[in-house]
């Protein structure tokens, strides 16, 4: 178990460093940071002074090492446009994005697990094909288009739900559906595949031969084992939702981290963009690592190998 943990930690650190390098280099190649800081009326001399003041005239590797040192000390810099600390700007919006992602993954699981179990219990039937069709439709519809359809139907036509903002839980209903529907198909198909494998195993046949009740076999012995790989995929999908919320938050004008990222991209506020990309990547890495550890702890083969 310890060796497994060390390998996963080494991979996680390597991925985090790679993301930081790519983000830093691309942010300096995509736009001149001195031009992003300088006002529209700045002269060439003003831009040169800004490069010297912020250290943009130094070699890129030196700038990256300074950037990495700031990250280690939790200093994410200041916004070029507002002068506010980037850490404070992001911390103010993290709860909104985290709530949206949490509600979306709950919605996705609430649909995916029952549909996956139902499809596995009745394989190659009309019920199975209907569940798979729902998965295909959910995967094919872009989440921003689903969001716009929800706004038109439930916000504009029926006026049941608010179409923008994040003042109450009612504001999160349509964004949750739009974001969760895209994650549901993969979770449903994996649940179905896991249930089919488990229901065909020897210990399930033995339990049936012993006369155990079908619900006990299905949920106590079948679903509990079939959900092991779903745990890892749930963590991955949750990480995707943190990144994918950029589009949904922009569509519904939810002032979370995603909306802040969209605003920063449109105004070339590079310190904010760098910090958001890095933090979302770190969240994805940590969630995946935790899911691997849970699976390893629940898998007797890995425990015995340790």
mmCIF file of C-alpha atoms in Angstrom:
data_model
loop_
_atom_site.group_PDB
_atom_site.id
_atom_site.type_symbol
_atom_site.label_atom_id
_atom_site.label_comp_id
_atom_site.label_asym_id
_atom_site.label_seq_id
_atom_site.Cartn_x
_atom_site.Cartn_y
_atom_site.Cartn_z
ATOM 1 C CA UNK A 1 0.000 0.000 0.000
ATOM 2 C CA UNK A 2 2.849 2.381 0.852
ATOM 3 C CA UNK A 3 4.576 1.742 -2.473
ATOM 4 C CA UNK A 4 1.307 2.283 -4.302
ATOM 5 C CA UNK A 5 0.826 5.589 -2.458
ATOM 6 C CA UNK A 6 4.385 6.754 -3.220
ATOM 7 C CA UNK A 7 4.013 5.955 -6.934
ATOM 8 C CA UNK A 8 0.745 7.877 -7.111
ATOM 9 C CA UNK A 9 2.245 10.852 -5.251
ATOM 10 C CA UNK A 10 5.254 10.988 -7.582
ATOM 11 C CA UNK A 11 2.988 10.918 -10.631
ATOM 12 C CA UNK A 12 0.745 13.611 -9.116
ATOM 13 C CA UNK A 13 3.689 15.932 -8.417
ATOM 14 C CA UNK A 14 5.091 15.368 -11.925
ATOM 15 C CA UNK A 15 1.729 16.173 -13.511
ATOM 16 C CA UNK A 16 1.339 19.297 -11.374
ATOM 17 C CA UNK A 17 4.803 20.557 -12.382
ATOM 18 C CA UNK A 18 4.070 19.836 -16.043
ATOM 19 C CA UNK A 19 0.810 21.778 -15.868
ATOM 20 C CA UNK A 20 2.546 24.723 -14.208
ATOM 21 C CA UNK A 21 5.236 24.810 -16.906
ATOM 22 C CA UNK A 22 2.749 24.597 -19.793
ATOM 23 C CA UNK A 23 0.459 27.215 -18.264
ATOM 24 C CA UNK A 24 3.316 29.614 -17.581
ATOM 25 C CA UNK A 25 4.869 29.281 -21.030
ATOM 26 C CA UNK A 26 1.587 29.561 -22.915
ATOM 27 C CA UNK A 27 0.516 32.607 -20.918
ATOM 28 C CA UNK A 28 3.744 34.379 -21.893
ATOM 29 C CA UNK A 29 3.626 33.247 -25.532
ATOM 30 C CA UNK A 30 -0.063 34.030 -26.112
ATOM 31 C CA UNK A 31 0.219 37.670 -25.044
ATOM 32 C CA UNK A 32 2.981 40.039 -24.029
ATOM 33 C CA UNK A 33 2.433 40.468 -20.273
ATOM 34 C CA UNK A 34 3.852 43.993 -20.403
ATOM 35 C CA UNK A 35 1.238 44.991 -22.985
ATOM 36 C CA UNK A 36 -1.469 43.392 -20.836
ATOM 37 C CA UNK A 37 -0.449 45.522 -17.854
ATOM 38 C CA UNK A 38 0.140 48.750 -19.764
ATOM 39 C CA UNK A 39 -2.783 51.120 -20.406
ATOM 40 C CA UNK A 40 -3.865 51.903 -23.950
ATOM 41 C CA UNK A 41 -2.095 55.257 -23.863
ATOM 42 C CA UNK A 42 1.271 53.785 -22.830
ATOM 43 C CA UNK A 43 4.309 54.698 -24.886
ATOM 44 C CA UNK A 44 7.216 52.432 -25.759
ATOM 45 C CA UNK A 45 9.149 53.885 -22.837
ATOM 46 C CA UNK A 46 6.263 53.124 -20.476
ATOM 47 C CA UNK A 47 6.099 49.523 -21.705
ATOM 48 C CA UNK A 48 9.861 49.141 -21.260
ATOM 49 C CA UNK A 49 9.557 50.487 -17.712
ATOM 50 C CA UNK A 50 6.760 47.992 -16.978
ATOM 51 C CA UNK A 51 8.925 45.117 -18.269
ATOM 52 C CA UNK A 52 11.737 46.180 -15.956
ATOM 53 C CA UNK A 53 9.408 46.766 -12.986
ATOM 54 C CA UNK A 54 7.700 43.365 -13.176
ATOM 55 C CA UNK A 55 10.792 41.467 -14.321
ATOM 56 C CA UNK A 56 9.380 40.607 -17.747
ATOM 57 C CA UNK A 57 12.751 41.441 -19.315
ATOM 58 C CA UNK A 58 14.449 38.551 -17.518
ATOM 59 C CA UNK A 59 14.939 35.117 -19.114
ATOM 60 C CA UNK A 60 11.807 32.982 -19.110
ATOM 61 C CA UNK A 61 13.320 30.157 -16.973
ATOM 62 C CA UNK A 62 14.214 32.700 -14.262
ATOM 63 C CA UNK A 63 10.681 34.093 -14.332
ATOM 64 C CA UNK A 64 9.272 30.571 -14.032
ATOM 65 C CA UNK A 65 11.429 29.765 -11.001
ATOM 66 C CA UNK A 66 10.200 32.938 -9.315
ATOM 67 C CA UNK A 67 6.630 31.996 -10.244
ATOM 68 C CA UNK A 68 7.126 28.507 -8.780
ATOM 69 C CA UNK A 69 8.558 29.968 -5.596
ATOM 70 C CA UNK A 70 5.529 32.225 -5.233
ATOM 71 C CA UNK A 71 3.195 29.239 -5.675
ATOM 72 C CA UNK A 72 4.999 27.306 -2.941
ATOM 73 C CA UNK A 73 4.433 30.247 -0.583
ATOM 74 C CA UNK A 74 0.779 30.463 -1.723
ATOM 75 C CA UNK A 75 1.367 33.821 -3.387
ATOM 76 C CA UNK A 76 -0.630 33.766 -6.637
ATOM 77 C CA UNK A 77 0.227 37.337 -7.552
ATOM 78 C CA UNK A 78 -2.026 40.284 -8.282
ATOM 79 C CA UNK A 79 -4.496 40.959 -11.044
ATOM 80 C CA UNK A 80 -3.092 43.138 -13.829
ATOM 81 C CA UNK A 81 -6.422 44.938 -14.194
ATOM 82 C CA UNK A 82 -7.692 45.467 -10.655
ATOM 83 C CA UNK A 83 -4.545 45.078 -8.559
ATOM 84 C CA UNK A 84 -6.383 42.704 -6.197
ATOM 85 C CA UNK A 85 -4.638 39.600 -4.836
ATOM 86 C CA UNK A 86 -5.495 36.701 -7.116
ATOM 87 C CA UNK A 87 -5.852 34.309 -4.178
ATOM 88 C CA UNK A 88 -8.558 36.515 -2.641
ATOM 89 C CA UNK A 89 -10.398 36.843 -5.971
ATOM 90 C CA UNK A 90 -10.495 33.073 -6.425
ATOM 91 C CA UNK A 91 -11.281 32.249 -2.799
ATOM 92 C CA UNK A 92 -14.338 34.490 -2.969
ATOM 93 C CA UNK A 93 -15.762 32.473 -5.866
ATOM 94 C CA UNK A 94 -14.687 28.935 -5.011
ATOM 95 C CA UNK A 95 -17.780 28.132 -2.870
ATOM 96 C CA UNK A 96 -20.128 28.944 -5.770
ATOM 97 C CA UNK A 97 -18.259 26.736 -8.251
ATOM 98 C CA UNK A 98 -17.828 23.937 -5.703
ATOM 99 C CA UNK A 99 -21.565 23.976 -4.958
ATOM 100 C CA UNK A 100 -22.416 23.828 -8.666
ATOM 101 C CA UNK A 101 -20.008 20.922 -9.262
ATOM 102 C CA UNK A 102 -21.241 19.047 -6.174
ATOM 103 C CA UNK A 103 -24.912 19.380 -7.140
ATOM 104 C CA UNK A 104 -24.106 18.398 -10.730
ATOM 105 C CA UNK A 105 -22.250 15.224 -9.769
ATOM 106 C CA UNK A 106 -25.066 14.260 -7.383
ATOM 107 C CA UNK A 107 -27.583 14.766 -10.183
ATOM 108 C CA UNK A 108 -25.457 12.706 -12.572
ATOM 109 C CA UNK A 109 -25.093 9.848 -10.054
ATOM 110 C CA UNK A 110 -28.814 9.954 -9.202
ATOM 111 C CA UNK A 111 -29.563 9.268 -12.869
ATOM 112 C CA UNK A 112 -26.596 7.090 -13.814
ATOM 113 C CA UNK A 113 -26.661 4.439 -11.072
ATOM 114 C CA UNK A 114 -30.368 3.495 -11.275
ATOM 115 C CA UNK A 115 -30.284 3.502 -15.082
ATOM 116 C CA UNK A 116 -27.076 1.448 -15.134
ATOM 117 C CA UNK A 117 -28.487 -1.120 -12.703
ATOM 118 C CA UNK A 118 -31.761 -1.285 -14.631
ATOM 119 C CA UNK A 119 -29.949 -1.822 -17.928
ATOM 120 C CA UNK A 120 -27.793 -4.592 -16.393
ATOM 121 C CA UNK A 121 -30.743 -6.404 -14.837
ATOM 122 C CA UNK A 122 -32.533 -6.471 -18.195
ATOM 123 C CA UNK A 123 -29.694 -6.805 -20.712
ATOM 124 C CA UNK A 124 -30.381 -6.716 -24.445
ATOM 125 C CA UNK A 125 -34.004 -5.743 -23.912
ATOM 126 C CA UNK A 126 -36.037 -2.671 -24.745
ATOM 127 C CA UNK A 127 -35.264 -1.298 -21.275
ATOM 128 C CA UNK A 128 -31.523 -1.755 -21.825
ATOM 129 C CA UNK A 129 -31.644 -0.077 -25.237
ATOM 130 C CA UNK A 130 -33.727 2.809 -23.872
ATOM 131 C CA UNK A 131 -31.181 3.432 -21.104
ATOM 132 C CA UNK A 132 -28.314 3.326 -23.587
ATOM 133 C CA UNK A 133 -30.207 5.705 -25.874
ATOM 134 C CA UNK A 134 -30.547 8.187 -23.020
ATOM 135 C CA UNK A 135 -26.792 7.925 -22.475
ATOM 136 C CA UNK A 136 -26.092 8.591 -26.148
ATOM 137 C CA UNK A 137 -28.396 11.616 -26.180
ATOM 138 C CA UNK A 138 -26.854 12.989 -23.001
ATOM 139 C CA UNK A 139 -23.345 12.582 -24.404
ATOM 140 C CA UNK A 140 -24.238 14.104 -27.778
ATOM 141 C CA UNK A 141 -25.859 17.306 -26.502
ATOM 142 C CA UNK A 142 -23.274 20.011 -25.654
ATOM 143 C CA UNK A 143 -23.830 21.326 -22.146
ATOM 144 C CA UNK A 144 -23.985 24.958 -23.269
ATOM 145 C CA UNK A 145 -26.715 24.085 -25.792
ATOM 146 C CA UNK A 146 -28.617 22.162 -23.127
ATOM 147 C CA UNK A 147 -28.292 25.201 -20.893
ATOM 148 C CA UNK A 148 -29.702 27.500 -23.559
ATOM 149 C CA UNK A 149 -32.631 25.126 -24.172
ATOM 150 C CA UNK A 150 -33.381 25.033 -20.448
ATOM 151 C CA UNK A 151 -33.300 28.829 -20.289
ATOM 152 C CA UNK A 152 -35.700 29.151 -23.229
ATOM 153 C CA UNK A 153 -38.181 26.568 -21.928
ATOM 154 C CA UNK A 154 -38.114 26.895 -18.131
ATOM 155 C CA UNK A 155 -36.814 30.434 -17.764
ATOM 156 C CA UNK A 156 -38.342 32.420 -20.622
ATOM 157 C CA UNK A 157 -41.448 30.473 -21.703
ATOM 158 C CA UNK A 158 -42.655 28.875 -18.462
ATOM 159 C CA UNK A 159 -40.913 31.327 -16.095
ATOM 160 C CA UNK A 160 -40.474 28.590 -13.501
ATOM 161 C CA UNK A 161 -36.804 29.191 -12.750
ATOM 162 C CA UNK A 162 -34.405 32.177 -12.667
ATOM 163 C CA UNK A 163 -32.093 32.288 -15.672
ATOM 164 C CA UNK A 164 -29.041 33.978 -14.145
ATOM 165 C CA UNK A 165 -27.277 34.582 -10.867
ATOM 166 C CA UNK A 166 -26.564 32.410 -7.833
ATOM 167 C CA UNK A 167 -28.599 33.979 -5.047
ATOM 168 C CA UNK A 168 -30.575 30.831 -4.143
ATOM 169 C CA UNK A 169 -30.684 27.105 -4.820
ATOM 170 C CA UNK A 170 -33.336 27.764 -7.480
ATOM 171 C CA UNK A 171 -30.647 29.529 -9.525
ATOM 172 C CA UNK A 172 -28.617 26.293 -9.564
ATOM 173 C CA UNK A 173 -31.360 23.982 -10.874
ATOM 174 C CA UNK A 174 -30.856 24.553 -14.596
ATOM 175 C CA UNK A 175 -27.027 24.797 -14.430
ATOM 176 C CA UNK A 176 -26.967 21.564 -12.426
ATOM 177 C CA UNK A 177 -29.056 19.747 -15.027
ATOM 178 C CA UNK A 178 -27.010 21.106 -17.938
ATOM 179 C CA UNK A 179 -23.672 20.223 -16.354
ATOM 180 C CA UNK A 180 -24.731 16.927 -14.776
ATOM 181 C CA UNK A 181 -26.377 15.554 -17.919
ATOM 182 C CA UNK A 182 -23.052 15.579 -19.719
ATOM 183 C CA UNK A 183 -21.376 13.498 -16.951
ATOM 184 C CA UNK A 184 -24.232 11.015 -16.597
ATOM 185 C CA UNK A 185 -23.658 8.811 -19.710
ATOM 186 C CA UNK A 186 -20.128 7.690 -18.819
ATOM 187 C CA UNK A 187 -21.151 6.905 -15.240
ATOM 188 C CA UNK A 188 -24.224 5.007 -16.424
ATOM 189 C CA UNK A 189 -22.328 2.878 -18.939
ATOM 190 C CA UNK A 190 -19.637 2.018 -16.384
ATOM 191 C CA UNK A 191 -22.282 1.086 -13.796
ATOM 192 C CA UNK A 192 -23.999 -1.138 -16.363
ATOM 193 C CA UNK A 193 -20.741 -2.836 -17.372
ATOM 194 C CA UNK A 194 -19.734 -3.379 -13.742
ATOM 195 C CA UNK A 195 -23.117 -4.829 -12.826
ATOM 196 C CA UNK A 196 -23.060 -7.199 -15.818
ATOM 197 C CA UNK A 197 -19.638 -8.513 -14.762
ATOM 198 C CA UNK A 198 -20.650 -8.894 -11.119
ATOM 199 C CA UNK A 199 -23.997 -10.569 -11.834
ATOM 200 C CA UNK A 200 -22.217 -13.127 -14.020
ATOM 201 C CA UNK A 201 -19.653 -14.006 -11.312
ATOM 202 C CA UNK A 202 -19.549 -17.273 -9.406
ATOM 203 C CA UNK A 203 -20.347 -15.887 -5.954
ATOM 204 C CA UNK A 204 -23.559 -14.287 -7.254
ATOM 205 C CA UNK A 205 -24.646 -17.635 -8.712
ATOM 206 C CA UNK A 206 -23.787 -19.276 -5.396
ATOM 207 C CA UNK A 207 -25.839 -16.701 -3.496
ATOM 208 C CA UNK A 208 -28.800 -17.354 -5.760
ATOM 209 C CA UNK A 209 -28.414 -21.109 -5.308
ATOM 210 C CA UNK A 210 -28.487 -20.618 -1.541
ATOM 211 C CA UNK A 211 -31.859 -18.937 -1.886
ATOM 212 C CA UNK A 212 -30.908 -15.399 -0.939
ATOM 213 C CA UNK A 213 -33.453 -12.753 -1.886
ATOM 214 C CA UNK A 214 -32.871 -11.018 -5.213
ATOM 215 C CA UNK A 215 -32.755 -7.462 -3.757
ATOM 216 C CA UNK A 216 -30.068 -8.529 -1.282
ATOM 217 C CA UNK A 217 -28.009 -10.103 -4.078
ATOM 218 C CA UNK A 218 -28.502 -7.116 -6.339
ATOM 219 C CA UNK A 219 -27.688 -4.315 -3.923
ATOM 220 C CA UNK A 220 -25.644 -5.823 -1.089
ATOM 221 C CA UNK A 221 -23.381 -8.060 -3.151
ATOM 222 C CA UNK A 222 -23.733 -6.817 -6.696
ATOM 223 C CA UNK A 223 -23.912 -3.026 -6.613
ATOM 224 C CA UNK A 224 -21.371 -2.589 -3.812
ATOM 225 C CA UNK A 225 -18.706 -4.328 -5.918
ATOM 226 C CA UNK A 226 -19.784 -2.871 -9.256
ATOM 227 C CA UNK A 227 -19.423 0.682 -7.939
ATOM 228 C CA UNK A 228 -15.679 0.407 -7.272
ATOM 229 C CA UNK A 229 -14.626 1.700 -10.724
ATOM 230 C CA UNK A 230 -17.466 4.238 -10.635
ATOM 231 C CA UNK A 231 -15.753 5.905 -7.664
ATOM 232 C CA UNK A 232 -12.673 6.702 -9.760
ATOM 233 C CA UNK A 233 -14.742 7.934 -12.680
ATOM 234 C CA UNK A 234 -16.831 10.108 -10.353
ATOM 235 C CA UNK A 235 -13.674 11.855 -9.158
ATOM 236 C CA UNK A 236 -12.560 12.357 -12.766
ATOM 237 C CA UNK A 237 -15.967 13.699 -13.778
ATOM 238 C CA UNK A 238 -15.994 16.035 -10.776
ATOM 239 C CA UNK A 239 -12.655 17.420 -11.938
ATOM 240 C CA UNK A 240 -14.058 17.872 -15.442
ATOM 241 C CA UNK A 241 -17.021 19.749 -13.950
ATOM 242 C CA UNK A 242 -14.717 22.194 -12.211
ATOM 243 C CA UNK A 243 -13.180 23.008 -15.594
ATOM 244 C CA UNK A 244 -16.367 22.681 -17.621
ATOM 245 C CA UNK A 245 -18.181 25.089 -15.315
ATOM 246 C CA UNK A 246 -16.482 27.906 -17.247
ATOM 247 C CA UNK A 247 -19.032 27.511 -20.038
ATOM 248 C CA UNK A 248 -22.051 26.878 -17.828
ATOM 249 C CA UNK A 249 -21.241 29.740 -15.478
ATOM 250 C CA UNK A 250 -20.894 32.043 -18.475
ATOM 251 C CA UNK A 251 -24.250 30.910 -19.929
ATOM 252 C CA UNK A 252 -26.104 31.393 -16.635
ATOM 253 C CA UNK A 253 -24.024 34.365 -15.399
ATOM 254 C CA UNK A 254 -23.050 32.546 -12.211
ATOM 255 C CA UNK A 255 -20.217 34.435 -10.554
ATOM 256 C CA UNK A 256 -17.966 31.513 -9.743
ATOM 257 C CA UNK A 257 -14.411 30.599 -10.672
ATOM 258 C CA UNK A 258 -15.482 29.650 -14.205
ATOM 259 C CA UNK A 259 -17.056 33.040 -14.852
ATOM 260 C CA UNK A 260 -13.947 34.719 -13.435
ATOM 261 C CA UNK A 261 -11.825 32.644 -15.833
ATOM 262 C CA UNK A 262 -13.951 33.724 -18.800
ATOM 263 C CA UNK A 263 -13.645 37.386 -17.794
ATOM 264 C CA UNK A 264 -9.887 37.028 -17.343
ATOM 265 C CA UNK A 265 -9.446 35.347 -20.732
ATOM 266 C CA UNK A 266 -11.390 38.119 -22.459
ATOM 267 C CA UNK A 267 -9.247 40.800 -20.794
ATOM 268 C CA UNK A 268 -5.882 38.957 -20.894
ATOM 269 C CA UNK A 269 -5.492 39.047 -17.111
ATOM 270 C CA UNK A 270 -2.748 36.428 -17.125
ATOM 271 C CA UNK A 271 -2.058 36.014 -13.365
ATOM 272 C CA UNK A 272 -5.709 35.128 -12.769
ATOM 273 C CA UNK A 273 -5.761 32.737 -15.741
ATOM 274 C CA UNK A 274 -2.571 31.001 -14.575
ATOM 275 C CA UNK A 275 -3.885 30.604 -11.034
ATOM 276 C CA UNK A 276 -7.285 29.235 -12.106
ATOM 277 C CA UNK A 277 -5.818 26.703 -14.548
ATOM 278 C CA UNK A 278 -3.297 25.545 -11.963
ATOM 279 C CA UNK A 279 -5.857 25.250 -9.154
ATOM 280 C CA UNK A 280 -8.380 23.376 -11.306
ATOM 281 C CA UNK A 281 -5.606 21.010 -12.415
ATOM 282 C CA UNK A 282 -4.492 20.459 -8.835
ATOM 283 C CA UNK A 283 -8.066 19.772 -7.763
ATOM 284 C CA UNK A 284 -8.388 17.224 -10.573
ATOM 285 C CA UNK A 285 -5.090 15.569 -9.576
ATOM 286 C CA UNK A 286 -6.007 15.409 -5.882
ATOM 287 C CA UNK A 287 -9.475 13.997 -6.556
ATOM 288 C CA UNK A 288 -8.064 11.336 -8.866
ATOM 289 C CA UNK A 289 -5.405 10.435 -6.292
ATOM 290 C CA UNK A 290 -8.004 10.113 -3.532
ATOM 291 C CA UNK A 291 -10.191 7.929 -5.742
ATOM 292 C CA UNK A 292 -7.216 5.659 -6.507
ATOM 293 C CA UNK A 293 -6.455 5.367 -2.804
ATOM 294 C CA UNK A 294 -10.058 4.464 -1.985
ATOM 295 C CA UNK A 295 -10.075 1.808 -4.689
ATOM 296 C CA UNK A 296 -6.726 0.490 -3.503
ATOM 297 C CA UNK A 297 -7.959 0.280 0.075
ATOM 298 C CA UNK A 298 -11.091 -1.586 -1.007
ATOM 299 C CA UNK A 299 -9.217 -3.894 -3.383
ATOM 300 C CA UNK A 300 -7.821 -6.858 -1.404
ATOM 301 C CA UNK A 301 -5.260 -7.646 -4.105
ATOM 302 C CA UNK A 302 -3.498 -4.305 -3.664
ATOM 303 C CA UNK A 303 -3.701 -4.501 0.134
ATOM 304 C CA UNK A 304 -2.179 -7.969 0.158
ATOM 305 C CA UNK A 305 0.577 -6.881 -2.278
ATOM 306 C CA UNK A 306 1.487 -4.044 0.066
#
